[in-house]
Amino acid sequence: MNGRLREPPAALKQEEIMDVLLELQEVSKRYGDKIAVDGVSFSAPAGQLFGLLGPNGAGKTSIIRMITTITRPDSGKLFFEGRSLGGRHQSVIGYLPEERGLYKKMYVGEHLIYLGRLKGMDKADARQKAGEWLERFGLSERWGQRVEELSKGLQQQVQFIATVLHRPRLIMLDEPFSGLDPVNAGKLKEEIRGLAQAGAAVILSTHRMEQVEAICQRLVLINQGRTVLEGSLEAVRGRFQQNRYRLQYAAPWAPAADGPYPLLPIGEGEVAVDLPAGHTPNDFLAWAMAAGATVSSFRQDAPSLNDIFIRLVKQP
Amino acid sequence: MTNMMKQLRLIVEREYVTRVRRASFIAATFLTPLAFGVFIAIIHFIFRYESDDALRIAVVDPDHIFGGAIADEKNVYFKLVGEPADSLRSRAVREGDRFPFDAILAAPRAGQVLRKDYQVDYFSDRKLTLDAEPILLERLQGALRRHKIRQLNLKEEELTALDTRLVIRAHPMQPSEDDSSPFAGKIAAAIGVVMGLVMYTTVFIYGMMVMRGVMEEKTNRIVEVMVSSVRPFPLMMGKIIGIGAVGLTQVAVWAVLIPGILLAVNLIFGISPRPDTLPIETVDWNPADAELMIEQIAYDLYQMRWRLILPLFVLYFLGGYFMYAALFAAVGSAMSDDLGEGQSLTIPITIPVVLASYIMLAAIQAPHSTLAVWASIFPLFSPIVMPARLPFDPAWWQVALSLFLLGLTAVALVWLSGRIYRTGILLYGKKVNLMDLLRWMFR
């Protein structure tokens, strides 16, 4: 299990220089006859929010368990700061599983201290940090309550605190917003951003695209155990940029159906157009104005992550 | 390694502290002996309850068998009456409630001294109660005995001398100082049964507790957080050790409280173990015998090789507990949320435990039989069977071999259970059978 220092992989060199914290290289895992993960590679940089996306059953949980050192890959390697990832990294990894769970009979403060100490904190440090975090979430008065006395939402916040209490450098969050009301979800989003800004690599596993779109800088999309897509949010969007534009116009305008551009009506006073090869937006605008349109806005239609996701996952 | 030990200590501490402070633990630990005491007190109270219903008996004794007076008993009053039984009976019928007696006892006639069997007439409209009958019998037998002694011109001592009493004293072939008393065998058996049963119950109660704990962690999903901080093996061992410590605490409290409360019950209610609460046996009970017996029992207890037996008992406890608790942990890890569904997985564990307890009871009867010897060496049975044999001085090689095999098996089973555990705790929504468990062991 000797770690080795590695050169950053070629793919990353092409993009911006990143401080890679976690790297997966051709990682595979099978359970019995079923191949759960099949040669997955990606890198999560420090100081950024990284989205791990995929439909249900894509192999996300298997990947998460390998990242959190709960299981080991059958083949391939995981690296933490260029060194082979192993049990000794448990103290610098924080993990919030999708299925939350705490010891119901323990007191909140006691529980946080216990989990912090298991991660290698000393008692006084764990106590102080737990106090600080509870205060941040406005939960200070819950210190002496039993976990089972808290509402589900509060338990979830306590569990988030337990995940980040020991100042982990790699934070693995599996569907962190599920079950939270919008106010608490927003609060949590801010905290997660803060942790990334403070230098941690935060991996967010979810099937909710808009969450990734809102807060992640990079992402990987997994389907049927394989990497379908990896890169920065902009790069991904750029790659799936279509030649589709939206034109809004002041009514009334009735363009002829047999024109050179196939128009898709979207709503009152708006049409979308897929520009055929060889045509520029200028060509289209010139044609539209010539056809009598009073243009009020014209913009490129960026594909949402959701569209990309659905398009890629649906492919055979 | 030190980090793992630190984590193990933390886990043990949590398992121990969170269990010991639970209301249910405190209740079970402190109320069980109390309930035990209350139960004993109630039982004694019921058996010692004396009827406040007075029974007045007119005794017709024309031949003066009773020698002119009969001692009363509480609530049973005797009065010698000169009137013949028949006339008393007709008076009773005639006077009804005004008749001063509840019953008429016609004493047997004198003569025929060598007769053994007598029939005595007792007239009453009230049933002869279990309270009163032994008193009547005792008075009549005593009176007849004294009457016969007088008639036969015997002396009381001569008659007593005819009653021969025997005890068989067992000695080792080689004369030695620690000569055992006639009770030695019975005491050894009693100690053996107690030790065997303590092993049986602790293995079951605390093994099951380990299983439930593992299941809770799994269904709670906390285990996923735990194994991202700790390896599964120290997690399992921490639970086993922590619950073992809970068990030792509980047993220690009971070991102090139960005798204490029994003593208190004795003092408060004046209940003594002397059989004088059972009137039927009073006839040939000699208090001097009781003192001698207690002395001998104490001596025999003292003579037991405790310095050997107790440490060995602790070793067997540790071996047996770890072996079975680890198996229970493995089964708990394989169970799904549905307790009933997984119950069948516990059968392979409970069968050897139950079998061992039956063999243990047989081993008490014949501690050196082939069955007892080999069962006390076979590691799945030895933690329950060997402690029961220990008071009977088994051959040293048997103890050594048995301990060696137990140690080896315990280590092997803990290791194999750890392998089942680490797979089982992360597996959800799949029904697991025994074959799966075997596969996980060696994967």
Coordinates of N, CA and C in Angstrom, one line a residue, chain A residues 134-235:
Chain A
L134 N -23.0 23.8 16.3 CA -24.4 23.8 16.7 C -24.9 25.2 16.8
E135 N -24.0 26.1 17.3 CA -24.4 27.5 17.4 C -24.6 28.1 16.0
R136 N -23.8 27.7 15.1 CA -23.9 28.2 13.7 C -25.3 27.8 13.1
F137 N -25.7 26.6 13.5 CA -27.0 26.1 13.0 C -28.2 26.5 13.9
G138 N -27.8 27.3 14.9 CA -28.9 27.7 15.9 C -29.4 26.5 16.7
L139 N -28.6 25.6 17.0 CA -29.0 24.4 17.7 C -28.4 24.2 19.0
S140 N -27.8 25.3 19.5 CA -27.0 25.2 20.8 C -27.8 24.6 21.9
E141 N -29.1 24.9 22.0 CA -29.9 24.4 23.1 C -30.2 22.9 23.0
R142 N -29.8 22.3 21.9 CA -30.1 20.9 21.7 C -29.0 20.0 22.2
W143 N -28.0 20.6 22.7 CA -26.8 19.9 23.1 C -27.1 18.7 24.0
G144 N -28.0 18.9 25.0 CA -28.3 17.9 26.0 C -29.5 17.1 25.7
Q145 N -30.1 17.2 24.4 CA -31.2 16.4 24.1 C -30.8 15.1 23.4
R146 N -31.7 14.1 23.6 CA -31.4 12.9 22.9 C -31.7 13.0 21.5
V147 N -31.0 12.3 20.6 CA -31.1 12.4 19.2 C -32.6 12.1 18.8
E148 N -33.2 11.1 19.5 CA -34.5 10.7 19.1 C -35.6 11.7 19.4
E149 N -35.2 12.7 20.2 CA -36.2 13.8 20.5 C -36.2 14.9 19.4
L150 N -35.2 14.8 18.5 CA -35.1 15.9 17.5 C -36.0 15.5 16.3
S151 N -36.5 16.5 15.5 CA -37.2 16.2 14.3 C -36.2 15.7 13.3
K152 N -36.8 15.1 12.2 CA -35.9 14.5 11.2 C -35.0 15.5 10.6
G153 N -35.5 16.7 10.3 CA -34.7 17.8 9.7 C -33.5 18.2 10.6
L154 N -33.8 18.3 11.9 CA -32.8 18.6 12.9 C -31.7 17.5 13.0
Q155 N -32.2 16.3 13.0 CA -31.3 15.2 13.0 C -30.3 15.2 11.8
Q156 N -30.9 15.6 10.7 CA -30.1 15.7 9.5 C -29.0 16.8 9.6
Q157 N -29.4 17.9 10.2 CA -28.4 19.0 10.4 C -27.3 18.5 11.4
V158 N -27.7 17.8 12.4 CA -26.7 17.3 13.4 C -25.8 16.3 12.7
Q159 N -26.3 15.5 11.8 CA -25.5 14.6 11.0 C -24.5 15.3 10.1
F160 N -25.0 16.4 9.5 CA -24.1 17.2 8.7 C -22.9 17.7 9.5
I161 N -23.3 18.2 10.7 CA -22.2 18.7 11.6 C -21.2 17.6 11.9
A162 N -21.7 16.4 12.2 CA -20.9 15.3 12.5 C -19.9 15.0 11.3
T163 N -20.4 15.2 10.1 CA -19.6 15.0 8.9 C -18.4 15.9 8.7
V164 N -18.6 17.1 9.2 CA -17.6 18.1 8.9 C -16.8 18.6 10.2
L165 N -17.2 18.0 11.3 CA -16.7 18.4 12.6 C -15.2 18.3 12.7
H166 N -14.6 17.3 12.1 CA -13.2 17.0 12.2 C -12.3 17.7 11.2
R167 N -12.9 18.7 10.6 CA -12.2 19.5 9.5 C -11.7 18.6 8.4
P168 N -12.6 17.8 7.8 CA -12.1 16.9 6.7 C -11.7 17.7 5.5
R169 N -10.7 17.1 4.8 CA -10.2 17.8 3.6 C -11.0 17.3 2.3
L170 N -11.6 16.1 2.5 CA -12.5 15.6 1.5 C -13.8 15.3 2.1
I171 N -14.9 16.0 1.5 CA -16.2 15.8 2.1 C -17.1 15.2 1.1
M172 N -17.7 14.0 1.5 CA -18.5 13.3 0.6 C -19.9 13.4 1.0
L173 N -20.8 14.1 0.3 CA -22.1 14.3 0.7 C -23.1 13.6 -0.3
D174 N -23.9 12.7 0.2 CA -24.8 11.9 -0.6 C -26.2 12.5 -0.5
E175 N -26.7 13.1 -1.5 CA -28.0 13.8 -1.4 C -28.2 14.6 -0.2
P176 N -27.4 15.6 0.0 CA -27.4 16.3 1.3 C -28.7 17.1 1.5
F177 N -29.4 17.5 0.5 CA -30.5 18.4 0.6 C -31.9 17.6 0.7
S178 N -31.8 16.3 0.6 CA -33.1 15.6 0.6 C -33.7 15.7 2.0
G179 N -35.0 16.0 2.0 CA -35.8 16.1 3.2 C -35.6 17.4 3.9
L180 N -34.9 18.4 3.4 CA -34.8 19.7 4.0 C -35.7 20.7 3.4
D181 N -36.3 21.5 4.2 CA -37.1 22.6 3.7 C -36.3 23.6 3.0
P182 N -36.8 24.5 2.1 CA -36.0 25.4 1.3 C -35.1 26.3 2.2
V183 N -35.6 26.7 3.3 CA -34.8 27.6 4.2 C -33.6 26.9 4.7
N184 N -33.8 25.7 5.2 CA -32.6 24.9 5.7 C -31.7 24.4 4.6
A185 N -32.3 24.1 3.5 CA -31.5 23.7 2.3 C -30.6 24.8 1.9
G186 N -31.1 26.1 1.9 CA -30.3 27.2 1.5 C -29.2 27.4 2.5
K187 N -29.5 27.3 3.8 CA -28.5 27.5 4.8 C -27.4 26.4 4.6
L188 N -27.8 25.2 4.4 CA -26.8 24.1 4.2 C -25.9 24.4 3.0
K189 N -26.6 24.9 1.9 CA -25.9 25.2 0.7 C -24.7 26.2 1.0
E190 N -25.1 27.2 1.8 CA -24.1 28.2 2.1 C -22.9 27.6 2.9
E191 N -23.2 26.7 3.8 CA -22.2 26.1 4.6 C -21.3 25.3 3.7
I192 N -21.9 24.6 2.8 CA -21.1 23.7 1.9 C -20.2 24.6 1.0
R193 N -20.7 25.7 0.5 CA -19.9 26.6 -0.3 C -18.7 27.1 0.5
G194 N -19.0 27.4 1.8 CA -18.0 27.9 2.7 C -16.9 26.9 2.9
L195 N -17.3 25.6 3.0 CA -16.3 24.6 3.3 C -15.4 24.4 2.0
A196 N -15.9 24.5 0.9 CA -15.1 24.4 -0.4 C -14.2 25.6 -0.5
Q197 N -14.7 26.8 -0.1 CA -13.9 28.0 -0.2 C -12.7 27.9 0.8
A198 N -13.0 27.2 1.9 CA -11.9 27.1 2.9 C -10.9 26.0 2.5
G199 N -11.1 25.4 1.3 CA -10.1 24.5 0.8 C -10.4 23.1 0.7
A200 N -11.6 22.7 1.2 CA -11.9 21.3 1.1 C -12.4 20.9 -0.3
A201 N -12.2 19.6 -0.7 CA -12.8 19.1 -1.9 C -14.2 18.5 -1.5
V202 N -15.2 19.1 -2.0 CA -16.6 18.6 -1.6 C -17.2 17.9 -2.8
I203 N -17.5 16.6 -2.6 CA -18.2 15.8 -3.6 C -19.6 15.7 -3.3
L204 N -20.5 16.1 -4.2 CA -21.9 16.1 -4.0 C -22.5 15.0 -4.9
S205 N -23.0 14.0 -4.3 CA -23.7 13.0 -5.1 C -25.2 13.2 -5.1
T206 N -25.7 13.2 -6.3 CA -27.2 13.5 -6.4 C -27.7 13.1 -7.7
H207 N -29.0 13.0 -7.8 CA -29.6 12.9 -9.1 C -30.4 14.1 -9.5
R208 N -30.3 15.2 -8.6 CA -31.0 16.4 -8.8 C -30.1 17.4 -9.6
M209 N -30.3 17.5 -10.9 CA -29.4 18.3 -11.7 C -29.3 19.8 -11.3
E210 N -30.4 20.3 -10.9 CA -30.4 21.8 -10.7 C -29.5 22.1 -9.5
Q211 N -29.4 21.2 -8.6 CA -28.5 21.5 -7.4 C -27.1 21.5 -7.9
V212 N -26.7 20.6 -8.8 CA -25.3 20.6 -9.3 C -25.1 21.9 -10.1
E213 N -26.1 22.2 -10.9 CA -26.0 23.4 -11.7 C -25.8 24.6 -10.9
A214 N -26.5 24.7 -9.7 CA -26.4 25.9 -8.9 C -25.1 26.0 -8.1
I215 N -24.5 24.9 -7.7 CA -23.4 25.1 -6.8 C -22.1 24.4 -7.2
C216 N -22.1 23.5 -8.2 CA -20.9 22.7 -8.5 C -20.1 23.4 -9.6
Q217 N -18.8 23.3 -9.5 CA -17.9 23.8 -10.5 C -17.5 22.7 -11.5
R218 N -17.4 21.5 -11.0 CA -17.1 20.4 -11.8 C -18.1 19.2 -11.6
L219 N -18.1 18.3 -12.5 CA -19.0 17.2 -12.4 C -18.5 15.9 -13.2
V220 N -19.0 14.8 -12.7 CA -18.9 13.6 -13.5 C -20.2 12.9 -13.6
L221 N -20.6 12.4 -14.7 CA -21.8 11.7 -14.9 C -21.6 10.2 -15.1
I222 N -22.2 9.4 -14.2 CA -22.0 8.0 -14.2 C -23.3 7.3 -14.7
N223 N -23.2 6.4 -15.6 CA -24.3 5.6 -16.0 C -23.9 4.2 -16.2
Q224 N -24.7 3.3 -15.7 CA -24.4 1.8 -15.8 C -22.9 1.5 -15.5
G225 N -22.4 2.2 -14.4 CA -21.1 1.9 -13.9 C -20.0 2.5 -14.7
R226 N -20.3 3.3 -15.7 CA -19.2 3.9 -16.5 C -19.3 5.4 -16.5
T227 N -18.2 6.1 -16.7 CA -18.1 7.5 -16.8 C -18.7 7.9 -18.2
V228 N -19.7 8.8 -18.1 CA -20.3 9.2 -19.4 C -19.8 10.6 -19.8
L229 N -19.4 11.3 -18.7 CA -19.1 12.7 -18.9 C -18.3 13.2 -17.8
E230 N -17.3 14.0 -18.0 CA -16.5 14.6 -16.9 C -16.0 15.9 -17.3
G231 N -15.9 16.8 -16.4 CA -15.3 18.1 -16.7 C -15.9 19.3 -15.9
S232 N -15.5 20.5 -16.2 CA -16.1 21.6 -15.5 C -17.5 21.9 -16.1
L233 N -18.3 22.6 -15.3 CA -19.6 22.8 -15.7 C -19.7 23.6 -17.1
E234 N -18.8 24.6 -17.2 CA -18.8 25.3 -18.5 C -18.4 24.4 -19.6
A235 N -17.4 23.6 -19.4 CA -16.9 22.8 -20.5 C -18.0 21.8 -20.9

